[in-house]
Amino acid sequence: LNNLLFHLIIRPLSRELFAKTEGFDDLDWRQGYIAGYSHQPSERRGAQRHRLVPHTDDSEVTLNVGMGDEDFTGGALAFWNLRGSKEEGRHVGDFEPIMGHALLHSGRHL
C-alpha cells in the first residue's frame, strides 16, 4: 500500500503542486510515520500524545491521513507560512482532520 500511494498518488501530485516552491524535480524516497493522539494519553495504548509542539517536517511534502474511529475529534493542524520564506510565521489557516480523508502539504509549513 505504501508503494502504491507513493508512486501513483503522492509523487505525481507533488510534482505538479510543489516542484517550483520546494525546488525538487521528483520525490525518490518516503518514510512512514504514525502519530497516535488521545484526550487521555495514558489510558490508551498506542495513543501516547495529547498534541505536538509547533514544528516543520523533515520532508519535501507530508501526507496527513485521518485514520481511526469515525467519532474521533481533535488533531487539528495549524499552518503558518513556509519555513525560510519572507512570510514565515504568518498564520495561513487551520485544518480539522476528517477520518478517511487526507491532506498533502509542504513539509516546510510551520
JSON list of N, CA, C and O in Angstrom, two decimals, residues 37-49:
[
{"chain": "A", "resi": 37, "resn": "TYR", "atom": "N", "xyz": [-3.00, 9.95, 18.92]},
{"chain": "A", "resi": 37, "resn": "TYR", "atom": "CA", "xyz": [-3.40, 11.02, 19.84]},
{"chain": "A", "resi": 37, "resn": "TYR", "atom": "C", "xyz": [-4.61, 10.57, 20.64]},
{"chain": "A", "resi": 37, "resn": "TYR", "atom": "O", "xyz": [-5.44, 9.81, 20.19]},
{"chain": "A", "resi": 38, "resn": "SER", "atom": "N", "xyz": [-4.72, 11.11, 21.85]},
{"chain": "A", "resi": 38, "resn": "SER", "atom": "CA", "xyz": [-5.82, 10.80, 22.73]},
{"chain": "A", "resi": 38, "resn": "SER", "atom": "C", "xyz": [-6.05, 11.98, 23.67]},
{"chain": "A", "resi": 38, "resn": "SER", "atom": "O", "xyz": [-5.12, 12.70, 24.01]},
{"chain": "A", "resi": 39, "resn": "HIS", "atom": "N", "xyz": [-7.31, 12.16, 24.09]},
{"chain": "A", "resi": 39, "resn": "HIS", "atom": "CA", "xyz": [-7.59, 13.18, 25.10]},
{"chain": "A", "resi": 39, "resn": "HIS", "atom": "C", "xyz": [-6.98, 12.78, 26.44]},
{"chain": "A", "resi": 39, "resn": "HIS", "atom": "O", "xyz": [-6.67, 13.63, 27.27]},
{"chain": "A", "resi": 40, "resn": "GLN", "atom": "N", "xyz": [-6.83, 11.46, 26.65]},
{"chain": "A", "resi": 40, "resn": "GLN", "atom": "CA", "xyz": [-6.23, 10.95, 27.88]},
{"chain": "A", "resi": 40, "resn": "GLN", "atom": "C", "xyz": [-5.13, 9.96, 27.48]},
{"chain": "A", "resi": 40, "resn": "GLN", "atom": "O", "xyz": [-5.33, 8.75, 27.51]},
{"chain": "A", "resi": 41, "resn": "PRO", "atom": "N", "xyz": [-3.96, 10.47, 27.09]},
{"chain": "A", "resi": 41, "resn": "PRO", "atom": "CA", "xyz": [-2.91, 9.62, 26.52]},
{"chain": "A", "resi": 41, "resn": "PRO", "atom": "C", "xyz": [-2.49, 8.43, 27.36]},
{"chain": "A", "resi": 41, "resn": "PRO", "atom": "O", "xyz": [-2.19, 7.39, 26.81]},
{"chain": "A", "resi": 42, "resn": "SER", "atom": "N", "xyz": [-2.48, 8.54, 28.67]},
{"chain": "A", "resi": 42, "resn": "SER", "atom": "CA", "xyz": [-2.00, 7.43, 29.49]},
{"chain": "A", "resi": 42, "resn": "SER", "atom": "C", "xyz": [-2.99, 6.27, 29.51]},
{"chain": "A", "resi": 42, "resn": "SER", "atom": "O", "xyz": [-2.63, 5.16, 29.89]},
{"chain": "A", "resi": 43, "resn": "GLU", "atom": "N", "xyz": [-4.23, 6.49, 29.11]},
{"chain": "A", "resi": 43, "resn": "GLU", "atom": "CA", "xyz": [-5.25, 5.45, 29.19]},
{"chain": "A", "resi": 43, "resn": "GLU", "atom": "C", "xyz": [-5.38, 4.62, 27.92]},
{"chain": "A", "resi": 43, "resn": "GLU", "atom": "O", "xyz": [-6.00, 3.57, 27.93]},
{"chain": "A", "resi": 44, "resn": "ARG", "atom": "N", "xyz": [-4.80, 5.09, 26.78]},
{"chain": "A", "resi": 44, "resn": "ARG", "atom": "CA", "xyz": [-4.98, 4.37, 25.52]},
{"chain": "A", "resi": 44, "resn": "ARG", "atom": "C", "xyz": [-3.63, 3.91, 24.99]},
{"chain": "A", "resi": 44, "resn": "ARG", "atom": "O", "xyz": [-2.75, 4.71, 24.77]},
{"chain": "A", "resi": 45, "resn": "ARG", "atom": "N", "xyz": [-3.51, 2.65, 24.78]},
{"chain": "A", "resi": 45, "resn": "ARG", "atom": "CA", "xyz": [-2.27, 2.11, 24.22]},
{"chain": "A", "resi": 45, "resn": "ARG", "atom": "C", "xyz": [-2.13, 2.57, 22.77]},
{"chain": "A", "resi": 45, "resn": "ARG", "atom": "O", "xyz": [-3.07, 2.53, 22.00]},
{"chain": "A", "resi": 46, "resn": "GLY", "atom": "N", "xyz": [-0.95, 3.02, 22.41]},
{"chain": "A", "resi": 46, "resn": "GLY", "atom": "CA", "xyz": [-0.69, 3.46, 21.05]},
{"chain": "A", "resi": 46, "resn": "GLY", "atom": "C", "xyz": [-1.01, 4.93, 20.82]},
{"chain": "A", "resi": 46, "resn": "GLY", "atom": "O", "xyz": [-0.63, 5.48, 19.81]},
{"chain": "A", "resi": 47, "resn": "ALA", "atom": "N", "xyz": [-1.72, 5.55, 21.71]},
{"chain": "A", "resi": 47, "resn": "ALA", "atom": "CA", "xyz": [-2.04, 6.98, 21.59]},
{"chain": "A", "resi": 47, "resn": "ALA", "atom": "C", "xyz": [-1.39, 7.69, 22.76]},
{"chain": "A", "resi": 47, "resn": "ALA", "atom": "O", "xyz": [-2.02, 7.93, 23.77]},
{"chain": "A", "resi": 48, "resn": "GLN", "atom": "N", "xyz": [-0.12, 7.98, 22.62]},
{"chain": "A", "resi": 48, "resn": "GLN", "atom": "CA", "xyz": [0.65, 8.48, 23.75]},
{"chain": "A", "resi": 48, "resn": "GLN", "atom": "C", "xyz": [0.78, 9.99, 23.77]},
{"chain": "A", "resi": 48, "resn": "GLN", "atom": "O", "xyz": [1.49, 10.52, 24.61]},
{"chain": "A", "resi": 49, "resn": "ARG", "atom": "N", "xyz": [0.15, 10.68, 22.86]},
{"chain": "A", "resi": 49, "resn": "ARG", "atom": "CA", "xyz": [0.28, 12.14, 22.81]},
{"chain": "A", "resi": 49, "resn": "ARG", "atom": "C", "xyz": [-1.08, 12.80, 22.91]},
{"chain": "A", "resi": 49, "resn": "ARG", "atom": "O", "xyz": [-2.07, 12.30, 22.42]}
]
